[in-house]
Structure formats: C-alpha cells, structure tokens
mmCIF file of C-alpha atoms in Angstrom:
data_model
loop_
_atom_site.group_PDB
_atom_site.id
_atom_site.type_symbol
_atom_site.label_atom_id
_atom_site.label_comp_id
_atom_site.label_asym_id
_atom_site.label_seq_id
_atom_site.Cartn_x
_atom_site.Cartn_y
_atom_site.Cartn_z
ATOM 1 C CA UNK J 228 37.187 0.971 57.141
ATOM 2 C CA UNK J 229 36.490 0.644 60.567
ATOM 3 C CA UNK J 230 33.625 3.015 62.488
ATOM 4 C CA UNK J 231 36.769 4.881 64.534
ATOM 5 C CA UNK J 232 38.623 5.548 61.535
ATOM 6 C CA UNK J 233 35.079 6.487 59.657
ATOM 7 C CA UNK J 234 35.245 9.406 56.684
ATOM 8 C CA UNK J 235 31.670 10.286 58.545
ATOM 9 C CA UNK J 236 30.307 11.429 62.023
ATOM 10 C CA UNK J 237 28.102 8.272 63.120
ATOM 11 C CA UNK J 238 24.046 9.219 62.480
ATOM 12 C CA UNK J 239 23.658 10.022 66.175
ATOM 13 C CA UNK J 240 26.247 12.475 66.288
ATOM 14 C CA UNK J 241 24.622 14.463 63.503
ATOM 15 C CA UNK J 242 23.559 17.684 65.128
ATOM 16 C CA UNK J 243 22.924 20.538 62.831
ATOM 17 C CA UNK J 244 21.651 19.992 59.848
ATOM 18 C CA UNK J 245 21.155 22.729 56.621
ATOM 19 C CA UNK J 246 17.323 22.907 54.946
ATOM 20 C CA UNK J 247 18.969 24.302 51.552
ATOM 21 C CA UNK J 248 15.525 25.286 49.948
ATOM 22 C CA UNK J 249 12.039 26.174 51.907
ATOM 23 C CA UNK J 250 9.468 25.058 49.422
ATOM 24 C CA UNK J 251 6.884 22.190 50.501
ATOM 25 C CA UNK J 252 9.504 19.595 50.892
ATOM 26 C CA UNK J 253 12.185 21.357 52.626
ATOM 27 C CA UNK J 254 9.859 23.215 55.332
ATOM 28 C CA UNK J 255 8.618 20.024 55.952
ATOM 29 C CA UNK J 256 11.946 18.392 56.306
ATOM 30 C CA UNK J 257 12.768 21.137 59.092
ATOM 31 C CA UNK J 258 9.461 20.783 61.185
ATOM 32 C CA UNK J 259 10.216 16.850 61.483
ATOM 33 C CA UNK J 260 14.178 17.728 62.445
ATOM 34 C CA UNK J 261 13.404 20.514 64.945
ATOM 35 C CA UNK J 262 11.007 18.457 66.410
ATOM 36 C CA UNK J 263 13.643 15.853 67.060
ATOM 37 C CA UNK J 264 16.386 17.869 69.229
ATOM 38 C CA UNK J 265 18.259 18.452 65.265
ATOM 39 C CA UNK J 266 19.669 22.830 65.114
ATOM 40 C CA UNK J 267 18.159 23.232 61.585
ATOM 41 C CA UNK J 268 20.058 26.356 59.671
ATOM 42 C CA UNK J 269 17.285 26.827 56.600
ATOM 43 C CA UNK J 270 18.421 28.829 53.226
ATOM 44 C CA UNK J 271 15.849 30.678 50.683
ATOM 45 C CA UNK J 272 16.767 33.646 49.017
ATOM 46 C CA UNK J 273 12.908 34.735 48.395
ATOM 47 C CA UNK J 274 11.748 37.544 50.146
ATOM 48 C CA UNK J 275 8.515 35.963 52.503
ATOM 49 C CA UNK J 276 10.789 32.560 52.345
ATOM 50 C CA UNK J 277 10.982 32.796 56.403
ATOM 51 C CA UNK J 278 7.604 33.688 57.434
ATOM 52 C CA UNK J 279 6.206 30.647 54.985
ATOM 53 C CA UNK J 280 8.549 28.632 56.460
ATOM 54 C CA UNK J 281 7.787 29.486 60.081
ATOM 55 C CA UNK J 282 4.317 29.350 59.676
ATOM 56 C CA UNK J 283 4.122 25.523 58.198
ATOM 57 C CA UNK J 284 6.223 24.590 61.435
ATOM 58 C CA UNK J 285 4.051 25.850 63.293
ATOM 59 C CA UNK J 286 0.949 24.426 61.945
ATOM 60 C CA UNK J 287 2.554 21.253 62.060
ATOM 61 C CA UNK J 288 3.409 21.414 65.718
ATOM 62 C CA UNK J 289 -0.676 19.990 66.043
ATOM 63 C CA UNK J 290 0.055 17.055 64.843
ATOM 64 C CA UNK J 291 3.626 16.614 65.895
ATOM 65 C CA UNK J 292 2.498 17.132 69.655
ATOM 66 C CA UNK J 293 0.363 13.944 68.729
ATOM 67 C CA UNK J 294 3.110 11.963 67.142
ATOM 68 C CA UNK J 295 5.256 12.309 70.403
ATOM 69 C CA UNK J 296 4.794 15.076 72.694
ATOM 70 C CA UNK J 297 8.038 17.037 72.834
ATOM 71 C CA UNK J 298 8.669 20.009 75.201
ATOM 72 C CA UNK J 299 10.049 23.524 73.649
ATOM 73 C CA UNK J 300 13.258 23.540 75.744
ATOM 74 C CA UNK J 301 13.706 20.009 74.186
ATOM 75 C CA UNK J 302 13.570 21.127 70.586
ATOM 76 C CA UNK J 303 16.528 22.137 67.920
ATOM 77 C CA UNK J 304 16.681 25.573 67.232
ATOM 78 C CA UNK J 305 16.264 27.271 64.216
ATOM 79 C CA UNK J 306 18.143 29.915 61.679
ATOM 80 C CA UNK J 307 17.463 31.251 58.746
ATOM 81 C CA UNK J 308 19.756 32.712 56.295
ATOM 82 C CA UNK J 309 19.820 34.000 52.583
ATOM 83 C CA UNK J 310 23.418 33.160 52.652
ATOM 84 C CA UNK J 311 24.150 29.320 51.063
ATOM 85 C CA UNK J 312 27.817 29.386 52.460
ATOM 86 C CA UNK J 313 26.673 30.494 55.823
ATOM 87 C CA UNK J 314 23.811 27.803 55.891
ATOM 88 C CA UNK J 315 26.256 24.828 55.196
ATOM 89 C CA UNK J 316 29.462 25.585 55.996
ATOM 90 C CA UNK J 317 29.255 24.123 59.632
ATOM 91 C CA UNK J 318 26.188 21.653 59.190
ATOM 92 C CA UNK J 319 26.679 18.318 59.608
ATOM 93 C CA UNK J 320 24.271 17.064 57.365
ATOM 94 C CA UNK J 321 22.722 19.023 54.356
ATOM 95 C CA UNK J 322 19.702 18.185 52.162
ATOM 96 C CA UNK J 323 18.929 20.195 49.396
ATOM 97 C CA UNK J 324 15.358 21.091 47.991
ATOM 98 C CA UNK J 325 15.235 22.813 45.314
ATOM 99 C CA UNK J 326 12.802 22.228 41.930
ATOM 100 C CA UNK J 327 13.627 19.250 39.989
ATOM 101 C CA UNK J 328 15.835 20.842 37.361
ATOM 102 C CA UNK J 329 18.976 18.353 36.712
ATOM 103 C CA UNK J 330 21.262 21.033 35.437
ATOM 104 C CA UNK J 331 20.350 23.884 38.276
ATOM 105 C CA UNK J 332 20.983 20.910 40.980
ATOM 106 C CA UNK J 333 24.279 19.916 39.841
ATOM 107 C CA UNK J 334 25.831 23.620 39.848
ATOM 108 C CA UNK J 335 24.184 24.163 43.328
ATOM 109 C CA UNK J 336 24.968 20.763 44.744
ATOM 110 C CA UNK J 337 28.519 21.639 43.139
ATOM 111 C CA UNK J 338 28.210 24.985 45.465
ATOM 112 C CA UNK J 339 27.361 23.203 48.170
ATOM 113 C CA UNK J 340 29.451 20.577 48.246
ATOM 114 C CA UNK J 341 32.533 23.691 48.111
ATOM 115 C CA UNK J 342 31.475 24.758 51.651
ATOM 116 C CA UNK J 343 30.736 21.856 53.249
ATOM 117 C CA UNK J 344 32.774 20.008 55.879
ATOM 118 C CA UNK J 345 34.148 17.391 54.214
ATOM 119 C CA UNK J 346 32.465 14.873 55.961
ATOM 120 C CA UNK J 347 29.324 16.349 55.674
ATOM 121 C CA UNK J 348 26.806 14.471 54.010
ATOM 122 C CA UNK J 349 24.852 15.364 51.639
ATOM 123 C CA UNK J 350 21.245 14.587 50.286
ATOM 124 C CA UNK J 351 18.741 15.419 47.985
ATOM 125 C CA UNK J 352 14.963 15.357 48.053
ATOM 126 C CA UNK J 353 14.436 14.607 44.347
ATOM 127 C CA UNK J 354 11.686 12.811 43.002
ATOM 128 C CA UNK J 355 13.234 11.275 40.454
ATOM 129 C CA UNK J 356 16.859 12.315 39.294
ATOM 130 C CA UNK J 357 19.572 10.131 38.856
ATOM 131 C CA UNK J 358 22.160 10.567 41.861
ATOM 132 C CA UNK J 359 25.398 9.412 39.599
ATOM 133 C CA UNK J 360 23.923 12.944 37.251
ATOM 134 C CA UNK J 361 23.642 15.084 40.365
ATOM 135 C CA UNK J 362 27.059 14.432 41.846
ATOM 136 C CA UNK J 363 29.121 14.504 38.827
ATOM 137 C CA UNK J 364 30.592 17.914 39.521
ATOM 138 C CA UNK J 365 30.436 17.670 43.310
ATOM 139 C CA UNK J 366 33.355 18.022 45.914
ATOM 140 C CA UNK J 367 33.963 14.759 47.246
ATOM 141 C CA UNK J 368 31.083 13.188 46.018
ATOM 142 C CA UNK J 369 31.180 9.970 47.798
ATOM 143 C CA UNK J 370 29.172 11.608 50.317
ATOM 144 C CA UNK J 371 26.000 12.753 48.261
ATOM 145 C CA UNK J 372 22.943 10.394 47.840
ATOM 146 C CA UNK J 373 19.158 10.796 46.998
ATOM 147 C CA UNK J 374 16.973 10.925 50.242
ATOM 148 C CA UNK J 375 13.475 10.933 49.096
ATOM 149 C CA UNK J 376 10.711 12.116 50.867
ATOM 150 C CA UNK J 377 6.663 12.611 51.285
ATOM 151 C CA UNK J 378 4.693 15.373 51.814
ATOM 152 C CA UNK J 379 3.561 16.248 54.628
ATOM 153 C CA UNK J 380 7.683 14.808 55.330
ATOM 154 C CA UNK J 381 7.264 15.624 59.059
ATOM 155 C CA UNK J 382 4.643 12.901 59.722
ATOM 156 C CA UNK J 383 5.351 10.302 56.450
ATOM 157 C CA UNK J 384 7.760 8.126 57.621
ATOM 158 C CA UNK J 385 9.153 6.973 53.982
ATOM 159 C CA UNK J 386 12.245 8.256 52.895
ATOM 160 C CA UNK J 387 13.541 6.735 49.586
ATOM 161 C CA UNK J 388 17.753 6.259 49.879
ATOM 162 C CA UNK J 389 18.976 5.779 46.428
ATOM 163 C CA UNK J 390 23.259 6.242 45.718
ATOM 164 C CA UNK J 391 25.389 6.972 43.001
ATOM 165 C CA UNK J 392 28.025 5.411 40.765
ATOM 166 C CA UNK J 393 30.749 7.598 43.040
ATOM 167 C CA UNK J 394 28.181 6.856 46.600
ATOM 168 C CA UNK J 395 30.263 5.702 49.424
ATOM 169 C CA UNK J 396 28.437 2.529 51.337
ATOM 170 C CA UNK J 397 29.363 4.455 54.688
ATOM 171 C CA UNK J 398 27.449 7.568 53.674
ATOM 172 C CA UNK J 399 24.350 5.135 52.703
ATOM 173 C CA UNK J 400 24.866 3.645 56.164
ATOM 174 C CA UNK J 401 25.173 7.060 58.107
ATOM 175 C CA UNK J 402 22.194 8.607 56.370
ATOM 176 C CA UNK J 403 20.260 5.762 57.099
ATOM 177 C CA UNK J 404 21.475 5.333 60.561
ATOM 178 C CA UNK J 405 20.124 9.208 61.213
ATOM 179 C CA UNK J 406 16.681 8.980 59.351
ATOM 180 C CA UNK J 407 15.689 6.047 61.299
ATOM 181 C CA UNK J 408 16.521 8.460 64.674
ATOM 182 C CA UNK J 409 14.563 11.026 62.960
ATOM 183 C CA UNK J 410 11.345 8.576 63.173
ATOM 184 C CA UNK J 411 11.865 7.419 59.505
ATOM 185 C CA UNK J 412 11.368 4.181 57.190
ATOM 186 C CA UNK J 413 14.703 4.590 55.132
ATOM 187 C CA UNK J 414 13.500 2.183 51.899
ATOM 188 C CA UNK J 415 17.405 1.486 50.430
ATOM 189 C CA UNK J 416 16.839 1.281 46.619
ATOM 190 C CA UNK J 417 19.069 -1.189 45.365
ATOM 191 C CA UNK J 418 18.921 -0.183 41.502
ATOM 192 C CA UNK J 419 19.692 3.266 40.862
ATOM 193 C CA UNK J 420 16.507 4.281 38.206
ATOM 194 C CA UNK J 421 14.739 6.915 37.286
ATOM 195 C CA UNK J 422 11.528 7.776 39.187
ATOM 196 C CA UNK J 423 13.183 5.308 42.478
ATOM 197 C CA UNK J 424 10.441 3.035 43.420
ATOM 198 C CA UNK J 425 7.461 5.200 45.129
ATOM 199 C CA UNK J 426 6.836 7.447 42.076
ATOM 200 C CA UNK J 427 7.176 4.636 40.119
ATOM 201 C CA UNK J 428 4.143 3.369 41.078
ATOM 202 C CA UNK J 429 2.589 6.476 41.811
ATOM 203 C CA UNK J 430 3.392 7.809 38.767
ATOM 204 C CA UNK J 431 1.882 4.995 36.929
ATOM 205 C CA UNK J 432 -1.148 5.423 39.020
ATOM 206 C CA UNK J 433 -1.601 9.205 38.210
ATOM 207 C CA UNK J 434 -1.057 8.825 34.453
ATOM 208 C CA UNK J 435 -4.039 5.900 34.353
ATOM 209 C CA UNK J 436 -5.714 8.760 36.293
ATOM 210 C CA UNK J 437 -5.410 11.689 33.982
ATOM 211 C CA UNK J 438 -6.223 8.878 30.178
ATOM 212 C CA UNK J 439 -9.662 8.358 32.478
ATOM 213 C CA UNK J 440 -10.297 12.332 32.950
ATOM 214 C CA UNK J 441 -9.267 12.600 29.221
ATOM 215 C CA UNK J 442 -11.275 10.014 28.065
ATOM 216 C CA UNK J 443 -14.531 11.346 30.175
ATOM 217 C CA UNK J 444 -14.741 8.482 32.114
ATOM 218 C CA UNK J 445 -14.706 9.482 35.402
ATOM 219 C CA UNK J 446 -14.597 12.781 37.232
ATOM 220 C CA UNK J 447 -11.236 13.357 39.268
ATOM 221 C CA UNK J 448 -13.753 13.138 42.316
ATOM 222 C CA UNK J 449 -15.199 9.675 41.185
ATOM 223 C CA UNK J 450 -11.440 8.643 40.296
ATOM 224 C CA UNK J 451 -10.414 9.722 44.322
ATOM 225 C CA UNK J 452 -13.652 7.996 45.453
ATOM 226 C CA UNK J 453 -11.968 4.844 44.023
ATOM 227 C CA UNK J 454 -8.989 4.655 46.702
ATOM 228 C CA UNK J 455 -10.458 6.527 49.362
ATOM 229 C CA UNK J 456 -13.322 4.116 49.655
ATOM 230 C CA UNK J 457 -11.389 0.837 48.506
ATOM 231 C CA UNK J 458 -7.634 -0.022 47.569
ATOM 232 C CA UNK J 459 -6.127 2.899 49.991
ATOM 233 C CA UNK J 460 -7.664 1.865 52.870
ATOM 234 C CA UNK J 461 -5.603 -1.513 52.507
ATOM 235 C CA UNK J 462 -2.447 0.116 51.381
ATOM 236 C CA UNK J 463 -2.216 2.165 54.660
ATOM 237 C CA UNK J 464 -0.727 -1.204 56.285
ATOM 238 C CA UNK J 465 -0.628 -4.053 53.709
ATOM 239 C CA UNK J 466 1.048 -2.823 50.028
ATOM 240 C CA UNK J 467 -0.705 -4.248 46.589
ATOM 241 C CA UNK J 468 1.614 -7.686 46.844
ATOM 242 C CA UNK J 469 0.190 -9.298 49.838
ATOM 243 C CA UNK J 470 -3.234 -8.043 49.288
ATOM 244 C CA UNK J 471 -3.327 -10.205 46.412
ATOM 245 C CA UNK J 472 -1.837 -12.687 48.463
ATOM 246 C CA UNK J 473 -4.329 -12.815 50.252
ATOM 247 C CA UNK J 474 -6.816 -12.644 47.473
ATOM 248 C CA UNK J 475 -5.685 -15.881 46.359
ATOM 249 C CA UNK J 476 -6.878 -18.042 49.412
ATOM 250 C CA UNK J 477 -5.255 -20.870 50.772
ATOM 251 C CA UNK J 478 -2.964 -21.322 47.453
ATOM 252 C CA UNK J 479 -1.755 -17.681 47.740
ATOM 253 C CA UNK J 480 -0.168 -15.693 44.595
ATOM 254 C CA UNK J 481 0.007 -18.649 42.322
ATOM 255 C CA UNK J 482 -3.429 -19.065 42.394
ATOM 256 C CA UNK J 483 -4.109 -15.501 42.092
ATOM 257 C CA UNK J 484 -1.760 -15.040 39.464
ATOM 258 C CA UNK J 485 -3.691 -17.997 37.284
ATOM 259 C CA UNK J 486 -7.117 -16.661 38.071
ATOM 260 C CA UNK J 487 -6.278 -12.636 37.259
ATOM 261 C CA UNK J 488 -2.883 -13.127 35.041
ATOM 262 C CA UNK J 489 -4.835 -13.173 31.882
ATOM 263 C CA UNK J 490 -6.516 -10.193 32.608
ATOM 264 C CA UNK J 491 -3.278 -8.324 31.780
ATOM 265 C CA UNK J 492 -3.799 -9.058 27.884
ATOM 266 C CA UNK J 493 -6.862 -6.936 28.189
ATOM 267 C CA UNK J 494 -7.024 -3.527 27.787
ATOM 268 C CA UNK J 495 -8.025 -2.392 31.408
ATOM 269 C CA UNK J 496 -5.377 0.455 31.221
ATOM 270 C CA UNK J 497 -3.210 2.104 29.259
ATOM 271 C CA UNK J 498 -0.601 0.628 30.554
ATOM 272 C CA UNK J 499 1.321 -2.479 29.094
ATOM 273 C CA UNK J 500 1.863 -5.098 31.475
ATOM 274 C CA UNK J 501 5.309 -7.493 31.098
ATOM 275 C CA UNK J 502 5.527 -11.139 29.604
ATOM 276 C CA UNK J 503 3.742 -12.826 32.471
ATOM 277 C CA UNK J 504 6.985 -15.809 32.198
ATOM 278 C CA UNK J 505 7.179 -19.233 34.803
ATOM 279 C CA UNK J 506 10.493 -16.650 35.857
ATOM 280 C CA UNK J 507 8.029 -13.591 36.983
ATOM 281 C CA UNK J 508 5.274 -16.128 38.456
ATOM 282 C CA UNK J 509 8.261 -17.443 40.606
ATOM 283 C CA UNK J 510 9.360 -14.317 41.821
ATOM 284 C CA UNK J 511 5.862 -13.055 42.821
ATOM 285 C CA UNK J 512 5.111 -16.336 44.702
ATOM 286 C CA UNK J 513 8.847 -16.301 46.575
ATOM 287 C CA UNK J 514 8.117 -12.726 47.393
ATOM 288 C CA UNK J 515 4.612 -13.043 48.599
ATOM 289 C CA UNK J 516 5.431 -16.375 50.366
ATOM 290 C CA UNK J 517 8.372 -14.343 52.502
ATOM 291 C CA UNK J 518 6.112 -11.537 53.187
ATOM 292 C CA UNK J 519 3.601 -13.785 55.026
ATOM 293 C CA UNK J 520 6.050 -16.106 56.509
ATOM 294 C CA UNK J 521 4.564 -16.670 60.067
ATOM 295 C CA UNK J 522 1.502 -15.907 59.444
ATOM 296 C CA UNK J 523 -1.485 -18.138 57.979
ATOM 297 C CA UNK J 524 -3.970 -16.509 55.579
ATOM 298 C CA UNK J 525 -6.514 -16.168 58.228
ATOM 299 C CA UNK J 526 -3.804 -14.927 60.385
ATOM 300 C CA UNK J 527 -3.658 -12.411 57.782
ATOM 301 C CA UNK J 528 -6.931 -11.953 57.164
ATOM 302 C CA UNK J 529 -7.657 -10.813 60.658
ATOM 303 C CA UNK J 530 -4.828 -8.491 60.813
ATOM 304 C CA UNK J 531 -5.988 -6.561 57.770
ATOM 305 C CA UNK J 532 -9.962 -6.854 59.352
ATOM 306 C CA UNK J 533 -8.270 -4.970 61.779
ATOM 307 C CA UNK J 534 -7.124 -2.262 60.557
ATOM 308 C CA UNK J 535 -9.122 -1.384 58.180
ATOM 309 C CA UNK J 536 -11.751 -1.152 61.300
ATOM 310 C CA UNK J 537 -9.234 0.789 63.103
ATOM 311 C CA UNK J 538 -8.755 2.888 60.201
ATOM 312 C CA UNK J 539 -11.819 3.909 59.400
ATOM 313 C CA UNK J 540 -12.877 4.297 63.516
ATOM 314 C CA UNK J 541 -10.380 7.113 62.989
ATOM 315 C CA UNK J 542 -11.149 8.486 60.017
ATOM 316 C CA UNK J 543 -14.855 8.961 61.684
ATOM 317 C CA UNK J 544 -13.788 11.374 64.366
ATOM 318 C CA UNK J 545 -13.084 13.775 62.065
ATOM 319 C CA UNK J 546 -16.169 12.419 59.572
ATOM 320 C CA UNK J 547 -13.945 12.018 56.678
ATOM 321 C CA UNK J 548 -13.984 9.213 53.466
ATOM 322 C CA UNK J 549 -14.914 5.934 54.805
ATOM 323 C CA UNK J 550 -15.295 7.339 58.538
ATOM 324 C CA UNK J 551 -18.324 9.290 57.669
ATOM 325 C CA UNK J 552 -19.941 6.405 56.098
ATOM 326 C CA UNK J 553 -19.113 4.380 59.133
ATOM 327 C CA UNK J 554 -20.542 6.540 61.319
ATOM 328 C CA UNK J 555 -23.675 7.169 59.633
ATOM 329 C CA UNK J 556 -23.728 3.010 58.950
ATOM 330 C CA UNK J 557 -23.582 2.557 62.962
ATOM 331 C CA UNK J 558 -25.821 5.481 63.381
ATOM 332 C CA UNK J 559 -28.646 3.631 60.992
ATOM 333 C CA UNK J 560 -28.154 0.102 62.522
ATOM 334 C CA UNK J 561 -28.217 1.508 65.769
ATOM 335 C CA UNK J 562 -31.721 3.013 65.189
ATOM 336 C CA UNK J 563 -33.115 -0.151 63.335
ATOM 337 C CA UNK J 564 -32.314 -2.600 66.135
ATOM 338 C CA UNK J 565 -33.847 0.127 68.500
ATOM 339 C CA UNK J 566 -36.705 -0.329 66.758
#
C-alpha cells in the first residue's frame, strides 16, 4: 500500500489527539503533547480529574521551558470532557490510560475503538499487557498497538511500541513516525511478550530489591544508594551491555564473559541466570562488537569519563546523589591545596 492510498493520516498530520485516562501516565502524556503544538481532548470521569490534571501541566511547564522553550500562542490547546465519545470521536490519535486490568481495557478499548475515526490510531500505555489480548474485541483493530511510556512521560524520551497478532505495519510506522515528532525514542519491540523489554529488566531489578529488604539485608535507602552512587550513573548514557564491554578491556565481552560468566552459578541473586552456551557467548560478543563499532575502547572509555563528569556537574547544582559528594569533594581539595 502506497503512502497516498494509506488506511492512516501520515504522523505529521496527526493533530488532535484524545488523553483517555488522567492518572500519572496520561497527564503526563498531555503536558509533553500540548507542549508540542498537539490539541489534546483529555477524558476522566472523577470529580477533581481536571484540576489534577491541570495542575501537573503546569508544574511541568518548569522543566519543559528548559527542554525547548515554547511560546503560549505556540502551544495545543486543551479540553476536558467526562464524555468518552466526545473525547475520541474526532481525535486523530487516541491513547488510553487506564489501570492495568486486561478485562476492563478490552471492553473500553472495544468502546473506544466504536467512536473513533476509522483511521484513528490507537495506543495504549500498558506496562505489560499483551496487545493481541487488548484488541481482540476492538473495531478495526489493525490500528491499536502498545505505546509504552515513563514517568515523568513529558521529559523521558522512551516509548516502548509493541503490536499485535491483528497490528497493521502502517499503524506501527505512523505511531512511530509521530512519537519521534513528539521528542521521543520509539524502542520497536520485535517479540510481542509480556512485561515488553523495559519492565523486564526493571522488574527483575525491583524483585532482587524487595528478597534484599525481606531478607534484612539492606535498607531500601542503602539498596537506592547502590544505583544512585554507581550502576545508574552509567546507565544514563551507556546501558548494562557495553558497560561490560568495556569492562572487558581490549578483548571486549568475550573476555568479560570468561572472567564473570561463572559467577552466574553462584547464588548472588535470586534470580536464575540461562545456560551460559558457545550460542549466547556469540550473541553477546556480535551485539557488543556492533554497539562499539567505530569506536576503540579508549574511545569509549573517554566518552563514558565524560559523562559521568557531566552528570554529576549537574546533579551538583541542585546538591543531589553523586553531585553533593562532588561538590563537597572539590570543596575539600580545593582547601587542601590552599593550604
């Protein structure tokens, strides 16, 4: 099917889009749209659901300003509405936000998809439900897919894109198209699974956390302590694969793999880790290797220096986590070699 003869608008004609839900995620998903020239028409039928919503745009505008500055005149408008079929009806794109019960979504994504023009498309912001589940009763559900987000969503930039058995590869496409104008990272999951790929590994991360808290081994402060002050520092720019990468030296992931790979018969967590086969080893080297192509390790190595300097400069303006022990550090050496 060719772009003229498209069942979609392109991305960049997408001009008002429906918040169906005001919670966390959704308000969130309206300050980052308004901000961006989108009409937003938002949906709740609770009570205080517009003055919460109002007031978390406009603590976000702060930081937004500081993202890109963005005149008033300049930004969408918005509407709110305890009326779904009102909210959707002329939208051009819709994402829904509501909590993560499967059978709730698919009657109201059902609902939705009854109003909407039908080339509308349609999203969700769950965490962790299965797409092919949540369209299964939908009006033309070739144009539904998962769009993932993180909170705060107007200033993350990842938005997990995940179809289902019925997804159309143009409404994959179109969404896409759009979140990268909205200032996004669209991650395309390739595998449809439970969880997607972020809360995967978050999720994995957080249930280590609470066995430690259960256990009495660490407080949840000492557990935060441990990222703040170490691994999340380098995940802000380099992810856990070429950090190790780079932990290996000059022979990269293969060595690392050999020095640390028996370490995952031991019982560090509660976790257990896969078979570590010559098949896995491969596909961790290959992977690793493409990530740094064009870059040499000390390449690399200066690169991450970098930021984590830059990172932590920042993070001492506001004398927060590693930035307040970087400013005291400087503050200390500075006296000493005044001395």
């Amino acid at each position: 099917m060719s772009r003229r003869d498209s069942m979609f608008i392109k991305g960049n004609e997408i001009k008002t889009v429906a918040i169906v839900g005001t919670g966390v995620i959704g308000a969130g998903w309206a300050a980052r749209l308004l901000h961006r020239g989108m009409n937003v028409i938002a949906v709740n039928p609770r009570k205080t659901a517009e003055d919460d919503l109002r007031e978390v745009i406009a603590n976000a505008e702060e930081a937004l300003q500081r993202v890109i500055a963005v005149p008033v005149e300049k930004k969408g408008k918005l509407t709110f509405t305890t009326d779904l079929k009102e909210a959707v009806e002329c939208a051009d794109y819709i994402q829904e936000n509501t909590p993560e019960v499967e059978s709730k979504k698919i009657i109201l994504l059902k609902e939705i998809s009854s109003y909407a023009k039908p080339n509308a498309i349609i999203g969700s912001s769950t965490s962790g439900l299965l797409p092919t589940r949540l369209q299964s009763e939908m009006v033309n559900p070739e144009r539904f897919l998962v769009a993932h987000p993180f909170n705060p969503v107007y200033l993350l930039p990842l938005v997990e894109v995940v179809g289902g058995e019925k997804t159309s590869a143009e409404a994959i496409e179109t969404a896409i198209e759009f979140f990268k104008m909205m200032g996004m990272k669209p991650l395309k999951v390739r595998v449809e699974i439970e969880g997607f790929i972020a809360d995967r590994l978050l999720e994995a991360l957080w249930r280590e956390n609470l066995h430690m808290v259960n256990d009495n081994v660490a407080t949840t402060d000492e557990l935060d302590q441990a990222i703040i002050y170490g691994a999340g520092l380098r995940w802000a720019f380099m992810g856990t694969n070429l950090t190790y990468w780079l932990a290996g030296g000059k022979r990269g992931m293969r060595h690392f793999m050999s020095q640390f790979g028996p370490a995952l018969k031991l019982p560090w967590t509660k976790l257990e880790a896969p078979e570590l086969t010559e098949e896995l080893i491969e596909k961790m080297v290959e992977g690793t290797n493409e990530q740094a192509q064009g870059h040499n390790l000390r390449e690399l190595e200066k690169l991450r220096d970098n930021c984590i300097v830059s990172i932590m400069e920042a993070l001492a303006e506001y004398e927060c986590a590693s930035g307040k022990i970087l400013k005291q550090d400087r503050e200390q050496q500075m006296a000493r070699l005044a001395e």
